[in-house]
CSV table of N, CA and C in Angstrom, one decimal:
chain,number,residue,atom,x,y,z
A,238,MET,N,-91.7,2.1,51.8
A,238,MET,CA,-90.9,1.0,50.8
A,238,MET,C,-91.3,1.7,49.4
A,239,ASP,N,-91.4,2.7,49.6
A,239,ASP,CA,-91.8,3.8,48.0
A,239,ASP,C,-90.3,3.8,47.4
A,240,SER,N,-89.5,4.1,48.5
A,240,SER,CA,-87.9,4.5,47.9
A,240,SER,C,-86.6,3.1,47.4
A,241,MET,N,-87.5,2.4,47.8
A,241,MET,CA,-86.4,1.0,47.5
A,241,MET,C,-86.3,1.0,46.0
A,242,PRO,N,-87.4,0.9,45.4
A,242,PRO,CA,-86.9,1.0,43.9
A,242,PRO,C,-86.3,1.8,43.3
A,243,TYR,N,-86.4,2.9,43.7
A,243,TYR,CA,-85.1,4.2,43.7
A,243,TYR,C,-83.9,3.6,44.1
A,244,ILE,N,-83.7,3.2,45.3
A,244,ILE,CA,-82.6,2.9,45.7
A,244,ILE,C,-82.2,1.9,45.1
A,245,PHE,N,-82.6,0.7,44.5
A,245,PHE,CA,-82.2,-0.3,43.5
A,245,PHE,C,-82.0,0.2,42.3
A,246,ALA,N,-82.6,1.2,41.6
A,246,ALA,CA,-82.1,1.8,40.4
A,246,ALA,C,-80.6,2.3,40.4
A,247,GLY,N,-80.7,3.1,41.6
A,247,GLY,CA,-79.4,4.0,42.0
A,247,GLY,C,-78.1,3.3,41.9
A,248,LEU,N,-78.6,1.8,42.8
A,248,LEU,CA,-77.4,0.9,42.9
A,248,LEU,C,-77.4,0.2,41.9
A,249,VAL,N,-77.9,0.0,41.1
A,249,VAL,CA,-77.9,-0.4,39.5
A,249,VAL,C,-77.2,0.3,38.6
A,250,GLY,N,-77.6,1.6,38.6
A,250,GLY,CA,-76.8,2.8,37.8
A,250,GLY,C,-75.4,2.8,38.3
A,251,LEU,N,-75.3,2.8,39.8
A,251,LEU,CA,-73.8,2.9,40.3
A,251,LEU,C,-72.9,1.9,39.8
A,252,ALA,N,-73.5,0.6,40.1
A,252,ALA,CA,-72.7,-0.4,39.6
A,252,ALA,C,-72.5,-0.4,38.0
A,253,SER,N,-73.5,-0.2,37.2
A,253,SER,CA,-73.2,0.3,35.9
A,253,SER,C,-72.1,1.2,35.6
A,254,LEU,N,-72.1,2.4,36.1
A,254,LEU,CA,-71.2,3.4,36.3
A,254,LEU,C,-69.9,2.8,36.7
A,255,ALA,N,-70.0,2.1,37.7
A,255,ALA,CA,-68.6,1.5,38.0
A,255,ALA,C,-68.1,0.4,37.0
A,256,VAL,N,-68.8,-0.4,36.4
A,256,VAL,CA,-68.2,-1.3,35.5
A,256,VAL,C,-67.6,-0.6,34.2
A,257,SER,N,-68.5,0.6,33.9
A,257,SER,CA,-68.3,1.4,32.6
A,257,SER,C,-66.6,2.1,33.0
A,258,LEU,N,-66.5,2.4,34.1
A,258,LEU,CA,-65.4,3.5,34.4
A,258,LEU,C,-64.1,2.3,34.5
A,259,LEU,N,-64.6,0.8,35.2
A,259,LEU,CA,-63.4,0.0,35.2
A,259,LEU,C,-62.8,-0.5,33.6
A,260,LEU,N,-64.0,-0.4,32.7
A,260,LEU,CA,-63.9,-0.7,31.5
A,260,LEU,C,-63.0,0.5,30.6
A,261,ALA,N,-63.6,1.5,30.9
A,261,ALA,CA,-62.6,2.6,30.5
A,261,ALA,C,-61.3,2.9,31.2
A,262,LEU,N,-61.2,2.6,32.0
A,262,LEU,CA,-59.7,2.5,32.7
A,262,LEU,C,-58.9,1.2,32.0
A,263,ARG,N,-59.3,0.2,32.1
A,263,ARG,CA,-58.8,-0.9,31.3
A,263,ARG,C,-58.6,-0.4,30.0
A,264,ARG,N,-59.5,0.3,29.4
A,264,ARG,CA,-59.2,0.7,27.6
A,264,ARG,C,-58.0,1.7,27.5
A,265,LEU,N,-58.1,2.7,28.5
A,265,LEU,CA,-57.1,3.7,28.7
A,265,LEU,C,-55.8,3.3,29.1
A,266,LYS,N,-55.6,2.0,30.2
A,266,LYS,CA,-54.4,1.6,30.3
A,266,LYS,C,-53.8,0.7,28.9
A,267,THR,N,-54.8,0.1,28.1
A,267,THR,CA,-54.4,-0.5,27.1
A,267,THR,C,-53.8,0.3,25.9
A,268,SER,N,-54.7,1.4,25.9
A,268,SER,CA,-54.3,2.6,24.9
A,268,SER,C,-53.0,3.2,25.3
A,269,GLU,N,-52.8,3.5,26.5
A,269,GLU,CA,-51.4,4.0,26.8
A,269,GLU,C,-50.3,3.3,26.8
A,270,GLU,N,-50.2,1.7,26.8
A,270,GLU,CA,-49.3,0.6,26.8
A,270,GLU,C,-49.2,0.9,25.4
A,271,ARG,N,-50.2,0.8,24.2
A,271,ARG,CA,-49.8,1.0,22.9
A,271,ARG,C,-49.1,2.3,22.7
A,272,ILE,N,-49.6,3.4,22.9
A,272,ILE,CA,-49.0,4.4,22.9
A,272,ILE,C,-47.3,4.6,22.8
A,273,ALA,N,-46.9,3.7,24.4
A,273,ALA,CA,-45.6,3.4,24.9
A,273,ALA,C,-44.7,2.8,23.9
A,274,THR,N,-45.5,1.8,23.2
A,274,THR,CA,-44.9,0.7,22.5
A,274,THR,C,-44.8,1.7,21.1
A,275,ALA,N,-45.8,2.5,20.6
A,275,ALA,CA,-45.4,3.3,19.3
A,275,ALA,C,-44.5,3.9,19.5
A,276,VAL,N,-44.3,4.8,20.6
A,276,VAL,CA,-43.1,5.9,20.9
A,276,VAL,C,-42.0,5.2,21.3
A,277,SER,N,-41.7,4.0,21.5
A,277,SER,CA,-40.5,3.2,21.8
A,277,SER,C,-40.0,2.7,20.4
A,278,ARG,N,-41.0,2.3,19.5
A,278,ARG,CA,-40.8,1.6,17.9
A,278,ARG,C,-40.3,3.0,17.1
A,279,LYS,N,-41.1,4.2,17.5
A,279,LYS,CA,-40.6,5.2,16.7
A,279,LYS,C,-39.2,5.6,17.2
A,280,GLN,N,-38.9,5.7,18.2
A,280,GLN,CA,-37.5,6.2,18.6
A,280,GLN,C,-36.1,5.1,18.0
A,281,ALA,N,-36.7,4.0,18.2
A,281,ALA,CA,-36.0,2.7,17.5
A,281,ALA,C,-35.6,3.4,16.0
A,282,GLN,N,-36.6,3.2,15.6
A,282,GLN,CA,-36.8,3.6,14.1
A,282,GLN,C,-36.0,5.1,13.7
A,283,VAL,N,-36.1,5.9,14.5
A,283,VAL,CA,-35.3,7.3,14.6
A,283,VAL,C,-33.8,6.9,14.6
A,284,GLU,N,-33.4,6.1,15.5
A,284,GLU,CA,-32.0,5.8,15.8
A,284,GLU,C,-31.4,4.9,14.6
A,285,ARG,N,-32.0,4.1,14.0
A,285,ARG,CA,-32.1,3.2,13.0
A,285,ARG,C,-31.8,3.9,11.7
A,286,ILE,N,-32.4,5.0,11.5
A,286,ILE,CA,-32.3,6.0,10.4
A,286,ILE,C,-30.9,7.0,10.4
A,287,LYS,N,-30.7,7.5,11.9
A,287,LYS,CA,-29.6,8.2,12.3
A,287,LYS,C,-28.3,7.6,11.9
A,288,LYS,N,-28.3,6.2,12.2
A,288,LYS,CA,-27.0,5.4,12.1
A,288,LYS,C,-27.0,5.1,10.6
A,289,ILE,N,-27.8,4.7,10.0
A,289,ILE,CA,-27.7,4.7,8.6
A,289,ILE,C,-27.2,6.1,7.8
A,290,ALA,N,-27.9,7.1,8.2
A,290,ALA,CA,-27.4,8.4,7.7
A,290,ALA,C,-25.9,8.7,7.9
A,291,ARG,N,-25.6,8.4,9.1
A,291,ARG,CA,-24.2,8.4,9.3
A,291,ARG,C,-23.2,7.2,8.4
A,292,VAL,N,-23.6,6.2,8.3
A,292,VAL,CA,-23.1,5.3,7.5
A,292,VAL,C,-22.9,5.9,6.0
A,293,THR,N,-24.1,6.2,5.7
A,293,THR,CA,-24.3,7.0,4.3
A,293,THR,C,-23.1,8.1,4.1
A,294,LEU,N,-23.3,9.1,4.7
A,294,LEU,CA,-22.4,10.0,4.9
A,294,LEU,C,-20.9,9.5,5.0
A,295,GLN,N,-20.3,8.5,5.9
A,295,GLN,CA,-18.9,8.3,5.5
A,295,GLN,C,-18.7,7.5,4.5
A,296,GLN,N,-19.9,6.7,3.6
A,296,GLN,CA,-19.6,6.1,2.8
A,296,GLN,C,-19.2,7.6,1.5
A,297,ALA,N,-20.0,8.2,1.8
A,297,ALA,CA,-20.1,9.2,0.8
A,297,ALA,C,-18.5,9.8,0.7
A,298,ARG,N,-18.0,10.0,1.6
A,298,ARG,CA,-16.8,10.6,2.0
A,298,ARG,C,-15.7,9.8,1.0
A,299,ASP,N,-15.7,8.6,1.9
A,299,ASP,CA,-14.8,7.3,1.3
A,299,ASP,C,-15.1,7.5,-0.3
A,300,LEU,N,-16.1,7.4,-1.1
A,300,LEU,CA,-16.3,7.3,-2.1
A,300,LEU,C,-15.6,8.7,-2.8
A,301,ARG,N,-16.1,9.9,-2.3
A,301,ARG,CA,-15.2,11.0,-2.8
A,301,ARG,C,-13.6,11.0,-2.9
A,302,ASP,N,-13.0,10.4,-1.6
A,302,ASP,CA,-11.4,10.0,-1.5
A,302,ASP,C,-11.2,9.0,-2.3
A,303,ALA,N,-11.8,8.4,-2.8
A,303,ALA,CA,-11.6,7.2,-3.5
A,303,ALA,C,-11.3,7.6,-5.0
A,304,ARG,N,-12.6,8.6,-5.5
A,304,ARG,CA,-12.6,9.2,-6.9
A,304,ARG,C,-11.1,10.2,-7.0
A,305,ARG,N,-11.1,10.6,-5.9
A,305,ARG,CA,-9.8,11.7,-5.9
A,305,ARG,C,-8.8,11.0,-6.0
A,306,ARG,N,-8.3,9.7,-5.3
A,306,ARG,CA,-7.0,8.9,-5.1
A,306,ARG,C,-7.0,8.4,-6.7
A,307,LYS,N,-8.1,7.9,-7.0
A,307,LYS,CA,-8.2,7.4,-8.7
A,307,LYS,C,-7.7,8.4,-9.5
A,308,ALA,N,-8.1,9.7,-8.8
A,308,ALA,CA,-7.8,10.9,-10.4
A,308,ALA,C,-6.3,10.9,-10.2
A,309,MET,N,-5.6,11.2,-9.2
A,309,MET,CA,-4.4,11.1,-9.0
A,309,MET,C,-3.4,10.1,-9.5
A,310,ALA,N,-4.2,8.7,-9.3
A,310,ALA,CA,-3.3,7.7,-9.7
A,310,ALA,C,-3.5,7.8,-11.4
A,311,GLU,N,-4.6,8.2,-12.2
A,311,GLU,CA,-4.7,8.4,-13.3
A,311,GLU,C,-3.7,9.1,-14.0
A,312,LEU,N,-3.7,10.3,-13.2
A,312,LEU,CA,-2.4,11.5,-13.8
A,312,LEU,C,-1.1,10.9,-13.7
A,313,GLY,N,-0.7,10.5,-12.3
A,313,GLY,CA,0.3,9.8,-12.1
A,313,GLY,C,0.7,8.9,-13.2
A,314,CYS,N,-0.3,7.8,-13.7
A,314,CYS,CA,-0.1,6.6,-14.8
A,314,CYS,C,0.2,7.6,-16.3
A,315,GLU,N,-0.6,8.7,-16.3
A,315,GLU,CA,-0.2,9.4,-17.7
A,315,GLU,C,1.1,10.1,-17.7
A,316,ASP,N,1.4,10.6,-16.3
A,316,ASP,CA,2.8,11.2,-16.5
A,316,ASP,C,4.0,9.8,-16.6
A,317,LEU,N,3.7,9.0,-15.9
A,317,LEU,CA,4.8,7.9,-16.3
A,317,LEU,C,4.6,7.4,-17.5
A,318,GLU,N,3.7,7.3,-18.2
A,318,GLU,CA,3.4,6.7,-19.5
A,318,GLU,C,4.4,7.6,-20.6
A,319,GLN,N,4.5,8.9,-20.3
A,319,GLN,CA,5.0,9.9,-21.1
A,319,GLN,C,6.3,10.2,-20.8
A,320,ARG,N,6.5,9.7,-19.4
A,320,ARG,CA,8.1,9.5,-19.0
A,320,ARG,C,8.6,8.3,-19.8
A,321,LEU,N,7.9,7.1,-20.1
A,321,LEU,CA,8.5,5.9,-20.5
A,321,LEU,C,8.4,6.3,-22.0
A,322,LYS,N,7.6,6.9,-22.5
A,322,LYS,CA,8.0,7.2,-24.4
A,322,LYS,C,9.0,7.9,-24.1
A,323,ALA,N,9.4,8.9,-23.5
A,323,ALA,CA,10.6,9.8,-23.8
A,323,ALA,C,11.7,9.0,-23.3
A,324,ALA,N,11.5,8.0,-22.6
A,324,ALA,CA,12.9,7.4,-22.3
A,324,ALA,C,13.2,6.3,-23.1
A,325,GLY,N,11.8,5.9,-23.8
A,325,GLY,CA,12.1,4.5,-24.8
A,325,GLY,C,12.7,5.1,-26.2
A,326,ALA,N,12.4,6.6,-26.7
A,326,ALA,CA,13.0,7.4,-27.0
A,326,ALA,C,14.3,7.2,-27.5
A,327,ALA,N,14.9,7.3,-26.7
A,327,ALA,CA,16.4,7.1,-26.5
A,327,ALA,C,16.9,5.8,-25.4
A,328,ASP,N,17.3,4.7,-26.3
A,328,ASP,CA,17.5,3.7,-25.8
A,328,ASP,C,18.7,3.8,-24.7
A,329,ARG,N,18.2,3.4,-23.5
A,329,ARG,CA,19.2,3.7,-22.4
A,329,ARG,C,19.9,2.4,-21.8
A,330,ARG,N,19.3,1.5,-22.6
A,330,ARG,CA,19.8,-0.1,-22.0
A,330,ARG,C,21.5,0.1,-22.3
A,331,ILE,N,22.2,-1.1,-21.6
A,331,ILE,CA,23.6,-1.3,-21.7
A,331,ILE,C,23.7,-2.9,-21.7
A,332,TYR,N,24.5,-3.2,-22.8
A,332,TYR,CA,24.4,-4.9,-22.7
A,332,TYR,C,26.1,-5.0,-22.5
A,333,VAL,N,26.1,-6.3,-21.7
A,333,VAL,CA,27.6,-6.3,-21.2
A,333,VAL,C,28.0,-7.1,-22.1
A,334,LEU,N,29.0,-7.1,-22.8
A,334,LEU,CA,29.6,-7.8,-23.7
A,334,LEU,C,30.2,-9.5,-23.3
A,335,ASP,N,31.3,-8.7,-22.0
A,335,ASP,CA,32.1,-9.8,-21.5
A,335,ASP,C,32.3,-9.4,-19.8
A,336,ASP,N,32.0,-10.4,-19.0
A,336,ASP,CA,32.6,-10.2,-17.6
A,336,ASP,C,34.0,-10.1,-17.2
A,337,ARG,N,34.7,-10.8,-18.1
A,337,ARG,CA,35.7,-11.1,-17.6
A,337,ARG,C,36.9,-10.0,-17.6
A,338,ARG,N,37.5,-9.9,-16.8
A,338,ARG,CA,38.7,-8.8,-16.8
A,338,ARG,C,39.6,-9.1,-15.9
A,339,THR,N,40.7,-8.1,-16.1
A,339,THR,CA,41.6,-7.9,-15.2
A,339,THR,C,41.6,-6.7,-14.1
A,340,GLN,N,42.2,-7.0,-13.2
A,340,GLN,CA,42.6,-5.4,-12.5
A,340,GLN,C,42.9,-4.0,-13.2
A,341,LYS,N,43.7,-4.2,-14.1
A,341,LYS,CA,44.1,-3.3,-15.4
A,341,LYS,C,42.9,-2.8,-16.0
A,342,ASP,N,42.0,-3.4,-16.4
A,342,ASP,CA,40.9,-3.4,-17.4
A,342,ASP,C,40.1,-1.9,-17.1
A,343,GLN,N,39.7,-1.2,-18.0
A,343,GLN,CA,38.9,-0.5,-17.8
A,343,GLN,C,37.6,-0.4,-18.5
A,344,GLY,N,36.5,-0.1,-18.0
A,344,GLY,CA,35.3,0.0,-18.8
A,344,GLY,C,35.1,1.0,-19.9
A,345,TRP,N,34.4,0.1,-21.0
A,345,TRP,CA,34.5,1.2,-22.2
A,345,TRP,C,33.0,0.9,-22.9
A,346,LEU,N,32.3,2.2,-23.3
A,346,LEU,CA,30.9,1.9,-23.8
A,346,LEU,C,31.1,2.2,-25.2
A,347,LEU,N,30.8,1.0,-26.1
A,347,LEU,CA,30.9,1.4,-27.5
A,347,LEU,C,29.5,1.1,-28.2
A,348,ARG,N,29.3,1.9,-29.0
A,348,ARG,CA,27.8,1.8,-29.6
A,348,ARG,C,27.8,0.9,-30.9
A,349,VAL,N,27.4,0.1,-31.1
A,349,VAL,CA,27.5,-1.1,-32.3
A,349,VAL,C,26.2,-0.9,-33.2
A,350,VAL,N,26.1,-0.4,-34.5
A,350,VAL,CA,25.0,-0.7,-35.3
A,350,VAL,C,25.1,-1.5,-36.5
A,351,ASN,N,24.0,-1.8,-36.8
A,351,ASN,CA,23.9,-2.7,-38.0
A,351,ASN,C,22.6,-2.4,-38.4
A,352,ILE,N,22.4,-1.7,-39.5
A,352,ILE,CA,21.6,-1.1,-40.2
A,352,ILE,C,20.6,-2.4,-41.2
A,353,GLU,N,21.2,-3.4,-41.5
A,353,GLU,CA,20.8,-4.6,-42.7
A,353,GLU,C,20.8,-5.9,-41.4
A,354,TYR,N,20.7,-5.9,-40.2
A,354,TYR,CA,20.6,-6.8,-39.4
A,354,TYR,C,19.7,-7.9,-39.7
A,355,GLY,N,18.6,-7.7,-40.3
A,355,GLY,CA,17.4,-8.5,-40.5
A,355,GLY,C,18.0,-9.0,-41.9
A,356,ALA,N,18.2,-8.2,-42.5
A,356,ALA,CA,18.8,-9.1,-44.0
A,356,ALA,C,20.2,-9.9,-43.7
A,357,ARG,N,20.8,-9.6,-43.0
A,357,ARG,CA,22.3,-10.1,-43.1
A,357,ARG,C,22.4,-10.9,-41.9
A,358,VAL,N,21.7,-11.3,-40.6
A,358,VAL,CA,21.9,-12.0,-39.4
A,358,VAL,C,20.8,-12.6,-39.1
A,359,ASN,N,19.8,-12.0,-38.7
A,359,ASN,CA,18.6,-12.7,-38.2
A,359,ASN,C,17.4,-12.0,-38.6
A,360,ALA,N,16.5,-12.5,-39.5
A,360,ALA,CA,15.5,-11.7,-40.2
A,360,ALA,C,14.1,-12.0,-39.3
A,361,SER,N,14.3,-13.0,-38.0
A,361,SER,CA,13.0,-13.4,-37.4
A,361,SER,C,12.9,-12.2,-36.1
A,362,LEU,N,13.9,-11.4,-35.9
A,362,LEU,CA,13.4,-10.6,-35.0
A,362,LEU,C,12.4,-9.7,-34.9
A,363,THR,N,12.2,-8.9,-33.9
A,363,THR,CA,10.8,-8.3,-33.4
A,363,THR,C,11.3,-6.8,-34.2
A,364,PRO,N,10.2,-6.2,-34.7
A,364,PRO,CA,10.5,-4.7,-35.3
A,364,PRO,C,11.0,-4.0,-34.1
A,365,THR,N,10.9,-3.7,-32.9
A,365,THR,CA,11.5,-3.2,-32.1
A,365,THR,C,13.0,-3.6,-32.0
A,366,ALA,N,13.5,-4.7,-32.0
A,366,ALA,CA,15.1,-5.3,-31.7
A,366,ALA,C,15.7,-5.0,-33.2
A,367,LEU,N,14.8,-5.0,-34.3
A,367,LEU,CA,15.6,-4.5,-35.4
A,367,LEU,C,16.0,-2.9,-35.5
A,368,ASP,N,15.0,-2.2,-34.8
A,368,ASP,CA,15.2,-0.9,-34.8
A,368,ASP,C,16.2,-0.4,-33.9
A,369,SER,N,16.3,-1.3,-32.9
A,369,SER,CA,17.5,-1.1,-31.7
A,369,SER,C,19.1,-1.3,-32.4
A,370,TRP,N,19.1,-2.3,-33.3
A,370,TRP,CA,20.2,-2.3,-34.1
A,370,TRP,C,20.2,-1.3,-35.0
A,371,LYS,N,19.4,-0.6,-35.6
A,371,LYS,CA,19.7,0.9,-36.5
A,371,LYS,C,19.9,1.7,-36.1
A,372,ARG,N,19.2,2.1,-34.7
A,372,ARG,CA,19.8,3.3,-33.9
A,372,ARG,C,21.1,3.1,-33.3
A,373,GLY,N,21.2,1.6,-32.8
A,373,GLY,CA,23.0,1.3,-32.3
A,373,GLY,C,22.3,0.9,-30.8
A,374,ARG,N,23.3,-0.3,-30.5
A,374,ARG,CA,23.2,-0.7,-29.0
A,374,ARG,C,24.6,-0.3,-28.5
A,375,ARG,N,24.1,0.2,-27.3
A,375,ARG,CA,25.6,-0.1,-26.2
A,375,ARG,C,25.8,-1.1,-25.7
A,376,PHE,N,27.2,-1.4,-25.8
A,376,PHE,CA,27.7,-2.6,-25.1
A,376,PHE,C,28.9,-2.3,-24.4
A,377,LEU,N,29.0,-2.7,-22.8
A,377,LEU,CA,29.9,-2.2,-21.8
A,377,LEU,C,31.4,-3.4,-22.2
A,378,VAL,N,32.1,-2.7,-22.6
A,378,VAL,CA,33.7,-3.7,-22.8
A,378,VAL,C,34.6,-3.4,-21.6
A,379,TRP,N,35.3,-4.8,-21.2
A,379,TRP,CA,36.3,-4.0,-20.3
A,379,TRP,C,37.7,-4.9,-21.1
A,380,ALA,N,38.4,-3.9,-21.2
A,380,ALA,CA,39.7,-3.6,-21.9
A,380,ALA,C,41.0,-3.2,-21.4
A,381,LEU,N,42.1,-2.9,-21.5
A,381,LEU,CA,43.1,-2.2,-20.9
A,381,LEU,C,43.1,-0.8,-22.0
A,382,ASP,N,42.4,-0.8,-23.1
A,382,ASP,CA,42.5,0.6,-24.0
A,382,ASP,C,41.3,0.4,-25.0
A,383,GLU,N,41.1,1.4,-25.6
A,383,GLU,CA,40.0,1.9,-26.5
A,383,GLU,C,40.4,0.7,-27.7
A,384,LYS,N,41.6,0.5,-28.2
A,384,LYS,CA,42.2,-0.3,-29.4
A,384,LYS,C,41.7,-1.8,-28.8
A,385,LYS,N,41.6,-2.3,-27.7
A,385,LYS,CA,41.2,-3.6,-27.5
A,385,LYS,C,39.9,-3.8,-27.3
A,386,ALA,N,39.1,-2.8,-27.0
A,386,ALA,CA,37.8,-2.8,-26.5
A,386,ALA,C,37.2,-3.0,-28.0
A,387,ARG,N,38.0,-2.2,-29.0
A,387,ARG,CA,37.4,-2.4,-30.5
A,387,ARG,C,37.5,-3.6,-30.7
A,388,GLU,N,38.6,-4.4,-30.5
A,388,GLU,CA,39.0,-5.7,-30.9
A,388,GLU,C,38.0,-6.8,-30.2
A,389,LYS,N,37.7,-6.7,-29.1
A,389,LYS,CA,36.7,-7.4,-28.6
A,389,LYS,C,35.7,-7.6,-29.3
A,390,VAL,N,35.1,-6.0,-29.5
A,390,VAL,CA,33.7,-6.1,-30.1
A,390,VAL,C,33.6,-6.6,-31.6
A,391,ASN,N,34.7,-6.2,-32.2
A,391,ASN,CA,34.9,-6.6,-33.6
A,391,ASN,C,34.8,-8.4,-33.6
A,392,ALA,N,35.6,-8.9,-32.9
A,392,ALA,CA,35.5,-10.6,-32.7
A,392,ALA,C,34.1,-10.9,-32.5
A,393,ARG,N,33.5,-10.2,-31.7
A,393,ARG,CA,32.1,-10.7,-31.3
A,393,ARG,C,31.0,-10.4,-32.8
A,394,PHE,N,30.9,-9.1,-33.0
A,394,PHE,CA,30.4,-8.4,-34.0
A,394,PHE,C,31.3,-8.0,-35.4
A,395,PRO,N,31.5,-8.7,-36.3
A,395,PRO,CA,32.0,-8.7,-37.2
A,395,PRO,C,31.8,-7.7,-38.3
A,396,GLU,N,32.9,-6.8,-38.7
A,396,GLU,CA,32.1,-6.0,-39.7
A,396,GLU,C,31.7,-6.8,-40.8
A,397,ASN,N,32.4,-8.1,-41.4
A,397,ASN,CA,31.5,-8.5,-42.9
A,397,ASN,C,30.1,-8.8,-42.6
A,398,LYS,N,29.7,-8.9,-41.2
A,398,LYS,CA,28.0,-9.0,-41.3
A,398,LYS,C,27.2,-7.7,-41.2
A,399,GLY,N,28.1,-6.6,-41.3
A,399,GLY,CA,27.1,-5.5,-41.4
A,399,GLY,C,27.5,-4.8,-40.1
A,400,PHE,N,27.9,-5.1,-39.0
A,400,PHE,CA,28.4,-4.3,-37.8
A,400,PHE,C,29.2,-3.2,-37.9
A,401,ALA,N,28.9,-2.2,-37.4
A,401,ALA,CA,30.0,-1.1,-37.5
A,401,ALA,C,29.8,-0.4,-35.8
A,402,VAL,N,31.3,0.0,-35.4
A,402,VAL,CA,31.3,0.8,-34.3
A,402,VAL,C,31.3,2.2,-34.2
A,403,MET,N,30.4,2.9,-33.8
A,403,MET,CA,29.7,4.3,-34.1
A,403,MET,C,30.4,5.3,-33.2
A,404,GLY,N,30.7,4.7,-31.8
A,404,GLY,CA,31.2,5.8,-31.2
A,404,GLY,C,31.8,4.5,-29.7
A,405,VAL,N,32.8,5.5,-29.3
A,405,VAL,CA,33.6,4.9,-28.1
A,405,VAL,C,33.5,5.9,-26.7
A,406,GLU,N,33.2,5.5,-25.5
A,406,GLU,CA,33.3,6.3,-24.6
A,406,GLU,C,34.2,5.7,-23.3
A,407,SER,N,34.6,6.3,-22.5
A,407,SER,CA,35.0,5.6,-21.3
A,407,SER,C,33.9,5.4,-20.1
A,408,TYR,N,33.5,4.0,-19.8
A,408,TYR,CA,32.7,4.0,-18.9
A,408,TYR,C,33.0,4.3,-17.3
A,409,LEU,N,32.5,5.0,-16.7
A,409,LEU,CA,32.9,5.6,-15.3
A,409,LEU,C,31.8,4.7,-14.5
A,410,GLY,N,30.8,4.1,-14.3
A,410,GLY,CA,30.1,3.7,-13.4
A,410,GLY,C,30.6,2.4,-12.9
C-alpha cells in the first residue's frame, strides 16, 4: 500500500500533463488559424496594392499622353491663329453683287473702294467693316463684258457717294 499514493500522484500528474497538452494543442491550433488568417489578409492586401499600382501606372501614362496631346493642340492652335492673322491681313472674301445672269455672261471680279464710307454712307459700321471699304471689297458680277460689269457696280455703288472701282479681273471660278 505504500505505492498507492505514488501511483495516485503519478496519475494526477499524468492527467495534469494531458490537460496541459490539450490546452497547448488548442492554443497552437488557434495560433495557426490566426497566422493563416493574417497571411491571407496580407496576400489580399498585396493583391490590392498591386492592382492599385497598375491603375496608377496606367493613369500616369494616360496623363503623359493627355499632356502631349494638349501641347500638340496648343501648337496647332498657335499655328492656326498665325495663319488666320495672315489670311485676315489680305481679305479674301468675295461679295456677290447679283446672281442673275444669262448663258453668255461671264464672271468679273471688281474691287470697290470707298475711303470715306463712314462719313458719306454709314458711320455706324464697325471699324473692321470700315477698314474693309478702305482696303477695297471684291464683288463678283455677271455681265457680258467688263464695261457692263462696271455699269452694274456703278449702279449699286455710285461715284457721287465716294465709291471707286480700283481693279477688274475675269472670274474663272
